[in-house]
PDB file of C-alpha atoms in Angstrom:
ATOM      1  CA  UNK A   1     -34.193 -18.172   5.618  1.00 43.00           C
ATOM      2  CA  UNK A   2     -36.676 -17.299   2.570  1.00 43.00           C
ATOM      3  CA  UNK A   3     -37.201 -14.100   1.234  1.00 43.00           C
ATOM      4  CA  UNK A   4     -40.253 -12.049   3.292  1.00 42.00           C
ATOM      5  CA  UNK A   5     -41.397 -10.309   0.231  1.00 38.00           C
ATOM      6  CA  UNK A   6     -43.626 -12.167  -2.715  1.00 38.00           C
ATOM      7  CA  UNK A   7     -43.527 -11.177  -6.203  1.00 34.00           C
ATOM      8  CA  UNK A   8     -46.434 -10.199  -7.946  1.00 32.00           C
ATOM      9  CA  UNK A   9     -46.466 -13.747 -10.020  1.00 33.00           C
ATOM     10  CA  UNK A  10     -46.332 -15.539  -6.312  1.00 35.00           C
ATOM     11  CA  UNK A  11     -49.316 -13.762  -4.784  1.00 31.00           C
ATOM     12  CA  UNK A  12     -51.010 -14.126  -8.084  1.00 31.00           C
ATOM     13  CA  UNK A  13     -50.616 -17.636  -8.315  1.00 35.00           C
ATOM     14  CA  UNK A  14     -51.910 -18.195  -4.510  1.00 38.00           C
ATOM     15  CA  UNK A  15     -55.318 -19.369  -4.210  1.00 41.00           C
ATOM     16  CA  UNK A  16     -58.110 -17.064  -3.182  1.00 42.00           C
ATOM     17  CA  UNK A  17     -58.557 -16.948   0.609  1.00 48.00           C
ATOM     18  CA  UNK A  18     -62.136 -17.442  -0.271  1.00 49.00           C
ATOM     19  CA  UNK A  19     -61.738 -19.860  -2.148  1.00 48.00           C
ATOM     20  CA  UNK A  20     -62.971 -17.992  -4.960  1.00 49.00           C
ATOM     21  CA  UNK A  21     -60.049 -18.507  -7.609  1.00 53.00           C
ATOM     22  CA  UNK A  22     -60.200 -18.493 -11.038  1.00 53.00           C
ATOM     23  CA  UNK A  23     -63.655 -16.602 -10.567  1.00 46.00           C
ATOM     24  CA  UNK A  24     -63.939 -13.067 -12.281  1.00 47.00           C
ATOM     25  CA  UNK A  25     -65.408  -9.855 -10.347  1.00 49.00           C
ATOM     26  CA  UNK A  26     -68.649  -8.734 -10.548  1.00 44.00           C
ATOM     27  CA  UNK A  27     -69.986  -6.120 -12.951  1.00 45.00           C
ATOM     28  CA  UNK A  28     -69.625  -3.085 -11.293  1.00 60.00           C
ATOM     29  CA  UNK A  29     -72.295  -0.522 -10.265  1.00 71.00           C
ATOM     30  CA  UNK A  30     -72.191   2.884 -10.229  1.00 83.00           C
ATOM     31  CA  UNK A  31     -75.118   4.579  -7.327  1.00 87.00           C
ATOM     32  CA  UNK A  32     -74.491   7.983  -7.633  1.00 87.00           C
ATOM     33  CA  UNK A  33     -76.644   8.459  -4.460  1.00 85.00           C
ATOM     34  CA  UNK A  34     -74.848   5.794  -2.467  1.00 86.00           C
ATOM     35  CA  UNK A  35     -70.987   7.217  -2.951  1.00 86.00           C
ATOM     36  CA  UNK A  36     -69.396   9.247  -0.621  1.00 87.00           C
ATOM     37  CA  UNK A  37     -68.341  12.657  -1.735  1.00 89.00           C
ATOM     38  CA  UNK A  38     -64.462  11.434  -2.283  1.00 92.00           C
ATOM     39  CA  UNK A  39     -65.616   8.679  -4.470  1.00 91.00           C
ATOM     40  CA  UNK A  40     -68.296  10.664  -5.858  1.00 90.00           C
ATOM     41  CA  UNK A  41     -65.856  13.446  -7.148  1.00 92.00           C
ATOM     42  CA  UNK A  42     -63.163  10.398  -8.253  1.00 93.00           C
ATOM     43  CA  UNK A  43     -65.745   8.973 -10.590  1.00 92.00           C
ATOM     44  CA  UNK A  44     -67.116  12.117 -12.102  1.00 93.00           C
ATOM     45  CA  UNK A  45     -63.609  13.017 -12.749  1.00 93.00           C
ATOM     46  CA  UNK A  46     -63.065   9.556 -14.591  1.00 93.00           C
ATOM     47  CA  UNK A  47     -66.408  10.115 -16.462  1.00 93.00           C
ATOM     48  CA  UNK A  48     -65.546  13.674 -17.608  1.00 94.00           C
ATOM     49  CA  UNK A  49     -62.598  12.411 -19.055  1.00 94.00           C
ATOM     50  CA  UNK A  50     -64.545   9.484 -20.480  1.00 93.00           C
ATOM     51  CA  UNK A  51     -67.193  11.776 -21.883  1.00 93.00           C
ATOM     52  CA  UNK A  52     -64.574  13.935 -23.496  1.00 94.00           C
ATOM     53  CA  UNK A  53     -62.374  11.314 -25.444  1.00 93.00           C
ATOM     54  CA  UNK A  54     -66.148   9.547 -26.531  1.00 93.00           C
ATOM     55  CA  UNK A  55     -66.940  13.402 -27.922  1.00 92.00           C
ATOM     56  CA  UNK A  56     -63.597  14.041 -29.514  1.00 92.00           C
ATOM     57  CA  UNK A  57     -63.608  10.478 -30.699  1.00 93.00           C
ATOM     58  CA  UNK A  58     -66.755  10.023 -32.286  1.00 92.00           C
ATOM     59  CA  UNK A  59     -67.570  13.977 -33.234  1.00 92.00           C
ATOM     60  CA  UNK A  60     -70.252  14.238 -31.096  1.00 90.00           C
ATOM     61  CA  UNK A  61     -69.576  17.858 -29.674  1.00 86.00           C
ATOM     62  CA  UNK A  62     -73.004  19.118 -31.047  1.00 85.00           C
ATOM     63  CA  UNK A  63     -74.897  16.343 -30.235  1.00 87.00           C
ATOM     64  CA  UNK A  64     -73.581  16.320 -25.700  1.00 88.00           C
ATOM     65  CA  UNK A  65     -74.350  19.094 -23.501  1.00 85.00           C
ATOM     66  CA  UNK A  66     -70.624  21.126 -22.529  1.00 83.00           C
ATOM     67  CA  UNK A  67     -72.850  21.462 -19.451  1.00 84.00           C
ATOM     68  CA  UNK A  68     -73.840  17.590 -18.661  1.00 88.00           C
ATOM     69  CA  UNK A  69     -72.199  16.855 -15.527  1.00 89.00           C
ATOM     70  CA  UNK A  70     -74.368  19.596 -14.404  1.00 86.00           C
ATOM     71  CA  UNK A  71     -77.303  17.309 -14.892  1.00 86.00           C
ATOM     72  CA  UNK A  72     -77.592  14.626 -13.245  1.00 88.00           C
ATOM     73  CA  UNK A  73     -79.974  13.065 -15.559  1.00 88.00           C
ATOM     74  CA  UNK A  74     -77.314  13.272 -18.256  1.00 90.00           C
ATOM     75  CA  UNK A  75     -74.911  11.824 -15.660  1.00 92.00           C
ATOM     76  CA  UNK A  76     -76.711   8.692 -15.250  1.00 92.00           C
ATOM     77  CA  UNK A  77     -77.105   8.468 -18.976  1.00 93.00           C
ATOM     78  CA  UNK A  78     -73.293   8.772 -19.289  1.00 93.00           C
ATOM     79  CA  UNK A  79     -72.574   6.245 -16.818  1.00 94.00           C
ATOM     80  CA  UNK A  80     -74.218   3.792 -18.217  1.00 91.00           C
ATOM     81  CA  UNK A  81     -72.415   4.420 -21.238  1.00 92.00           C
ATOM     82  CA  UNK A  82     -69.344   4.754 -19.795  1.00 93.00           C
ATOM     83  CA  UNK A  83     -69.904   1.065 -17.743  1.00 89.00           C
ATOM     84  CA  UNK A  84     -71.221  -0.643 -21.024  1.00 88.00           C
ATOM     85  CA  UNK A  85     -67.901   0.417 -23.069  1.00 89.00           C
ATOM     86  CA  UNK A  86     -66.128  -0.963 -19.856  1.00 87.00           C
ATOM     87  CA  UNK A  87     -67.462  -4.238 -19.636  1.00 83.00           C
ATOM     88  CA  UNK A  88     -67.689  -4.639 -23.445  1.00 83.00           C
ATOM     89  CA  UNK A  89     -64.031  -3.595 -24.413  1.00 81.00           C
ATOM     90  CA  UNK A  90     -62.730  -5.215 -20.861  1.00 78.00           C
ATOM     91  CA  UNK A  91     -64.114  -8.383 -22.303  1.00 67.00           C
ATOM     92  CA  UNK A  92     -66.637  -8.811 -19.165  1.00 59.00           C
ATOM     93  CA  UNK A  93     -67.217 -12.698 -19.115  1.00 63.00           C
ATOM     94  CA  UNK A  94     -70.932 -12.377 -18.744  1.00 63.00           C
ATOM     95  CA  UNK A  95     -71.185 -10.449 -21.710  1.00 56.00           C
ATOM     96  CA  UNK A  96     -70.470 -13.702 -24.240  1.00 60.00           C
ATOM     97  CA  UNK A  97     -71.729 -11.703 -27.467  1.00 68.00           C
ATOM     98  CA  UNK A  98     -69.808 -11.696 -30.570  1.00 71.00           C
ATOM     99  CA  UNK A  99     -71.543  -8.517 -31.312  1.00 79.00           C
ATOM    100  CA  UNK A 100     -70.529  -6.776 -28.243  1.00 79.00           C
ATOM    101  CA  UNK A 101     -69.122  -3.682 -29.678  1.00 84.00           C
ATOM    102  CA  UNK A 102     -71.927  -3.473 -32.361  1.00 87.00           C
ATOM    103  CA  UNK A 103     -74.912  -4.207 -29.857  1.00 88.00           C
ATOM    104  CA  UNK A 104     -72.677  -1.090 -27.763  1.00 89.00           C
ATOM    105  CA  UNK A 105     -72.458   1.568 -30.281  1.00 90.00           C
ATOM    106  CA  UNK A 106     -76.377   0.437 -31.187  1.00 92.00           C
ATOM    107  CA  UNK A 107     -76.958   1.431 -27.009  1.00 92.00           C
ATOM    108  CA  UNK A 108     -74.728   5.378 -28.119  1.00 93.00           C
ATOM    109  CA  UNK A 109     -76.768   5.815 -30.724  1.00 92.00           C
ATOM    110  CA  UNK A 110     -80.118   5.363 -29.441  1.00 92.00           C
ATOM    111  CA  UNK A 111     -79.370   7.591 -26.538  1.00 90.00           C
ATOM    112  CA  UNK A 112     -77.801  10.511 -28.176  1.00 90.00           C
ATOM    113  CA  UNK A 113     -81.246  12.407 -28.666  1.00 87.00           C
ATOM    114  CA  UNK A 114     -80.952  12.432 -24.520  1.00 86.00           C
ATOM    115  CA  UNK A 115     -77.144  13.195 -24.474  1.00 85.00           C
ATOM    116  CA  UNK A 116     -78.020  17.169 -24.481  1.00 82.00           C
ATOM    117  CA  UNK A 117     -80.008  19.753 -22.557  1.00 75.00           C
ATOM    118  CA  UNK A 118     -81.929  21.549 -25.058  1.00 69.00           C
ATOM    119  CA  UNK A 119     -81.912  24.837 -22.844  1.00 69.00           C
ATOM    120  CA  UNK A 120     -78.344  24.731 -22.299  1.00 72.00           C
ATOM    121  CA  UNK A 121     -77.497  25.945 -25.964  1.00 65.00           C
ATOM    122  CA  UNK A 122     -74.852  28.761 -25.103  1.00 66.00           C
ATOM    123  CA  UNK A 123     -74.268  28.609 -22.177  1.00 72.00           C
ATOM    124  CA  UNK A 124     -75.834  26.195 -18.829  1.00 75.00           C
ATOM    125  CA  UNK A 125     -79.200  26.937 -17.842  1.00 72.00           C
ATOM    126  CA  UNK A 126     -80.312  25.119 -14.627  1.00 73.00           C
ATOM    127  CA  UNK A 127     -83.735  23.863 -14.414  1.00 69.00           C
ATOM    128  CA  UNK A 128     -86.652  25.519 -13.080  1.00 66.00           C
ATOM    129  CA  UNK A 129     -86.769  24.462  -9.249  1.00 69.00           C
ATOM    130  CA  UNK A 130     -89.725  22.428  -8.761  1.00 64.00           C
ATOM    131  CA  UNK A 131     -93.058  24.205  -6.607  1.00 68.00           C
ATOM    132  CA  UNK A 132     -92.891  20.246  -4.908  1.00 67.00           C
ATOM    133  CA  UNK A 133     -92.270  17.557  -5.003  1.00 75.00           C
ATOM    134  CA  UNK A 134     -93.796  14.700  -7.566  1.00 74.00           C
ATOM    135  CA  UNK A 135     -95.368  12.900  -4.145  1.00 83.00           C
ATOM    136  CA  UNK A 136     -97.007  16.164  -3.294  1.00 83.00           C
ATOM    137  CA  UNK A 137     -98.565  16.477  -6.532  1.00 79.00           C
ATOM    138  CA  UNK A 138     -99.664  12.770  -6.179  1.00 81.00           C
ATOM    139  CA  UNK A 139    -101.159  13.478  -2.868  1.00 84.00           C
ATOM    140  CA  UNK A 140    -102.845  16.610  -4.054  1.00 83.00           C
ATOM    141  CA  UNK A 141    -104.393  14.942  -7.130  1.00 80.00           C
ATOM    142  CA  UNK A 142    -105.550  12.470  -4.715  1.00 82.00           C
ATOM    143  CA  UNK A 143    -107.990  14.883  -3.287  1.00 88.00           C
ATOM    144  CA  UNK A 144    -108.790  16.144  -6.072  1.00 85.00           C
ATOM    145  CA  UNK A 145    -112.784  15.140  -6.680  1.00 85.00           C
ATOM    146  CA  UNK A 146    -112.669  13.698 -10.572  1.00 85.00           C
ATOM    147  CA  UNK A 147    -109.491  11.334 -10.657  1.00 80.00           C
ATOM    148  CA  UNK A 148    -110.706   9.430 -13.822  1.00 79.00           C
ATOM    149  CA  UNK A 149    -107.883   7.189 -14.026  1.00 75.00           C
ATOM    150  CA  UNK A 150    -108.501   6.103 -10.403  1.00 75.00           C
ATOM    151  CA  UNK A 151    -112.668   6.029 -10.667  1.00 79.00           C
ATOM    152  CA  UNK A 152    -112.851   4.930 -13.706  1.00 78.00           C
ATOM    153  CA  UNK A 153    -115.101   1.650 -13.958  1.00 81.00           C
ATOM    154  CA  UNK A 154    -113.574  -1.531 -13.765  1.00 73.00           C
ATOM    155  CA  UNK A 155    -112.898  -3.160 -17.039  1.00 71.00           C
ATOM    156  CA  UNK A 156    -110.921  -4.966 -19.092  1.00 73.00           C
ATOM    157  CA  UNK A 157    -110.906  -4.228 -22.838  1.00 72.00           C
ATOM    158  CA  UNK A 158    -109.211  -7.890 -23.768  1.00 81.00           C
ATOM    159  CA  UNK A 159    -112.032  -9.854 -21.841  1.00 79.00           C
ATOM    160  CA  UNK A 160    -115.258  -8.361 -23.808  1.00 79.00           C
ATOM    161  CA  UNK A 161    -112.514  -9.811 -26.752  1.00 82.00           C
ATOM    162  CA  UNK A 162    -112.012 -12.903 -25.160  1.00 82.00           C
ATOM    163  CA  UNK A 163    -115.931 -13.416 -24.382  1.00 84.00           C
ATOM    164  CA  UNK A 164    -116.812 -12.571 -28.153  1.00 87.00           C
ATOM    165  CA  UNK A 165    -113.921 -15.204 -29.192  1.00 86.00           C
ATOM    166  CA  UNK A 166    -115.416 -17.922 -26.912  1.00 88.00           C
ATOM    167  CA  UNK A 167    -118.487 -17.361 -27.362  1.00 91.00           C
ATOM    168  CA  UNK A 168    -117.844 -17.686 -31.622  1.00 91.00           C
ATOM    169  CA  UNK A 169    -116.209 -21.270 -31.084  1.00 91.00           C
ATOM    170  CA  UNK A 170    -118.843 -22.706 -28.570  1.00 93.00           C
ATOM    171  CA  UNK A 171    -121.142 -21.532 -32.101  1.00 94.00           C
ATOM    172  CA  UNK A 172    -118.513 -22.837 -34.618  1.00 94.00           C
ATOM    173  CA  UNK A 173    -118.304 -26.046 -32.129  1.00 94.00           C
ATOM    174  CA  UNK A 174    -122.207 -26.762 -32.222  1.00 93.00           C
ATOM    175  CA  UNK A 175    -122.454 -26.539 -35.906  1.00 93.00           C
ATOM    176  CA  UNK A 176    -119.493 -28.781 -36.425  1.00 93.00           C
ATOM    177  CA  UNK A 177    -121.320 -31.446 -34.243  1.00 92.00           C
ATOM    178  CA  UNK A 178    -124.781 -30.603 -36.011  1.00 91.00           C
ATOM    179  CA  UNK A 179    -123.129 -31.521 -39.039  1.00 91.00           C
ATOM    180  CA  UNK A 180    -121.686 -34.317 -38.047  1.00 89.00           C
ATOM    181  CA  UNK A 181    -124.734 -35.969 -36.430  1.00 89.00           C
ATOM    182  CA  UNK A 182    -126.509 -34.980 -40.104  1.00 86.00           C
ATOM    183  CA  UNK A 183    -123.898 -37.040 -41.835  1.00 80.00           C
ATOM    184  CA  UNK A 184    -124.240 -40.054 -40.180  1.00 74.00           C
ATOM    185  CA  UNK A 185    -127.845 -39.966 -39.857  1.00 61.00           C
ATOM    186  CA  UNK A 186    -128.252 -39.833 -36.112  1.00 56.00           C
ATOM    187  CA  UNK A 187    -131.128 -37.595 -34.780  1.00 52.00           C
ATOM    188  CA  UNK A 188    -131.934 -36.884 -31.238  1.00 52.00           C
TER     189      UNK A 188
END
């Protein structure tokens, strides 16, 4: 009678019940807003710890909030990051650039203005609470009697452009063919 239990290097080597072998994993997403709280608190956890090798790492304690996972705005930022460095030191498959580590610390760099809360110097500040919401304001300003943006009169600053452009070869065109007829002597 064989053995009931595989080893790892058997299961491994077993085709794909979907028939999906040989085929790597898609990139991963991380939607804060779509995790469950278990999950959610597993991969801030992971992130922290992420955040805080990057800042030890690359010096970057004046340049990141102590504060950020207070901010979810600086959480997003971070997981992008931390998802980039993932798939480019994994060795994702879709990411085929020989310059993957370069193009990544290119992506660090360019963010770090946004890696800090500027009121959160000393110690965490949280935001002002918002009087509503950004759709209230929208609806409000709606009302409102001068909405230039919306009232403004159509037009389109590339077409008066465009007009003058045409307009200058239908000129250029007609004195080309004037001067044509003129050297060959032909007169209407």
């Amino acid at each position: 009678m064989a053995d009931d239990t595989d080893t790892d290097a058997q299961v491994m080597a077993q085709p794909a019940d979907d028939g999906e072998k040989d085929k790597p994993d898609a990139p991963q997403r991380w939607v804060w807003a779509d995790m469950g709280l278990e999950e959610r608190e597993q991969r801030l956890t992971e992130l922290v710890e992420w955040v805080a090798w990057l800042v030890e790492t690359y010096e970057l304690r004046n340049q990141v909030a102590r504060c950020w996972f207070r901010h979810p705005r600086l959480i997003e930022l971070f997981s992008a990051l931390f998802i980039g460095w993932v798939r480019t030191y994994v060795g994702d498959p879709t990411k085929l650039s020989t310059r993957a580590e370069l193009d990544w610390f290119k992506e660090l760099y360019a963010l770090l203005p946004r890696l800090n809360s500027a009121s959160c110097q000393a110690a965490h500040v949280d935001p002002p609470a918002a009087t509503y919401s950004m759709r209230e304001a929208f609806d409000a300003w709606l009302t409102e009697r001068e909405r230039p943006f919306l009232d403004a009169p159509r037009s389109h600053p590339a077409q008066t452009q465009a007009t003058k452009l045409a307009k200058a070869k239908r000129l250029e065109n007609a004195a080309k063919a004037k001067a044509k007829e003129a050297g060959t002597g032909r007169s209407d």
